[in-house]
Short mmCIF file of C-alpha atoms in Angstrom, two decimals:
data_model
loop_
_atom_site.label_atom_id
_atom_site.label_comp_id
_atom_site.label_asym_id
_atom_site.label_seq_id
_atom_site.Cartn_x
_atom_site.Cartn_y
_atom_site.Cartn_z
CA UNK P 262 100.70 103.02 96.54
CA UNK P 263 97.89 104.06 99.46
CA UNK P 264 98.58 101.84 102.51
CA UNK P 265 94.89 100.26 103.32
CA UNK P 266 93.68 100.76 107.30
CA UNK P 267 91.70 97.76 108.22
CA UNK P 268 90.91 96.52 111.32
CA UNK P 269 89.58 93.09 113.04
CA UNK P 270 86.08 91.99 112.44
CA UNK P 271 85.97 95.02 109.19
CA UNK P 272 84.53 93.95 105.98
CA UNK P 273 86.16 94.37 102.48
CA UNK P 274 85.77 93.65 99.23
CA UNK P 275 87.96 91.99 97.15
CA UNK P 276 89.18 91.78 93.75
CA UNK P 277 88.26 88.75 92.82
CA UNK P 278 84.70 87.00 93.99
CA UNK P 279 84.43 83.88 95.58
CA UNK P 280 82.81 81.12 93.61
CA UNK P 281 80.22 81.43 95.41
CA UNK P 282 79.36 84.57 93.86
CA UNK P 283 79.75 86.92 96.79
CA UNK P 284 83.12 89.44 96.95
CA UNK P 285 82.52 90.72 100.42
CA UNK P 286 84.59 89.35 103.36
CA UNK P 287 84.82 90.12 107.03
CA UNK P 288 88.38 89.64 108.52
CA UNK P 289 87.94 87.45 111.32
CA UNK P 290 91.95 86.95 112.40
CA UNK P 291 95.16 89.16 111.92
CA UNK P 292 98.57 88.69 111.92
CA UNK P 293 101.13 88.12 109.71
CA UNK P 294 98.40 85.93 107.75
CA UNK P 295 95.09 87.30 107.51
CA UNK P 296 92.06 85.21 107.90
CA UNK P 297 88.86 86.53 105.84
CA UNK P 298 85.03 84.95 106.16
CA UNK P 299 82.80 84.66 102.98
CA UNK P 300 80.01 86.91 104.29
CA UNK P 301 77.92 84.66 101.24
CA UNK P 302 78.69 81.24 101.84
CA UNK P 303 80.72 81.55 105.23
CA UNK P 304 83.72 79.61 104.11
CA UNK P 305 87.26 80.85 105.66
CA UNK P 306 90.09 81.35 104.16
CA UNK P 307 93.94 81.99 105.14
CA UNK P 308 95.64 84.74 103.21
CA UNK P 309 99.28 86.03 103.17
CA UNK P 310 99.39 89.70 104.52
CA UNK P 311 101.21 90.14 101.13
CA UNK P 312 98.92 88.74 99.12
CA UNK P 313 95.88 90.51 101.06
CA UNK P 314 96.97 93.36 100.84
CA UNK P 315 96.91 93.33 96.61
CA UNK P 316 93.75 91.75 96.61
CA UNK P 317 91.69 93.94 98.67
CA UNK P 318 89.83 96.48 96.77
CA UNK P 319 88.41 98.57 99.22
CA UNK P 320 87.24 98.28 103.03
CA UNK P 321 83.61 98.61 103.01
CA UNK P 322 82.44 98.63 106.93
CA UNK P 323 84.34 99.71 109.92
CA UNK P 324 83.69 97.92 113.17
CA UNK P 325 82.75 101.67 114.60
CA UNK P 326 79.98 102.20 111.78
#
């Protein structure tokens, strides 16, 4: 399995979308839990690195781009 690079403030896309319709997050906190922003309704959410890491699809935005 591909190890994802992600960064702080980087936005992904996830599996699964929110129910609020939007799938693309920005991580706002790392560590060994991973906080992610709704980039549709702004809502924040803990997530186990773990359990992150299978549910992220792809990284969409870089902080650099």
């Amino acid at each position: 399995m591909e190890q994802q690079n992600y960064e702080l403030n980087d936005y992904v896309q996830m599996k699964k979308e929110h129910p609020c319709g939007s799938n693309e997050w920005q991580i706002i906190r790392m560590g060994a839990d991973i906080r992610i922003k709704c980039q549709g309704c702004q809502h924040s959410v803990l997530v186990p690195r773990r359990k992150f890491n299978k549910s992220v699809k792809k990284v969409i935005k870089n902080e650099e781009n």
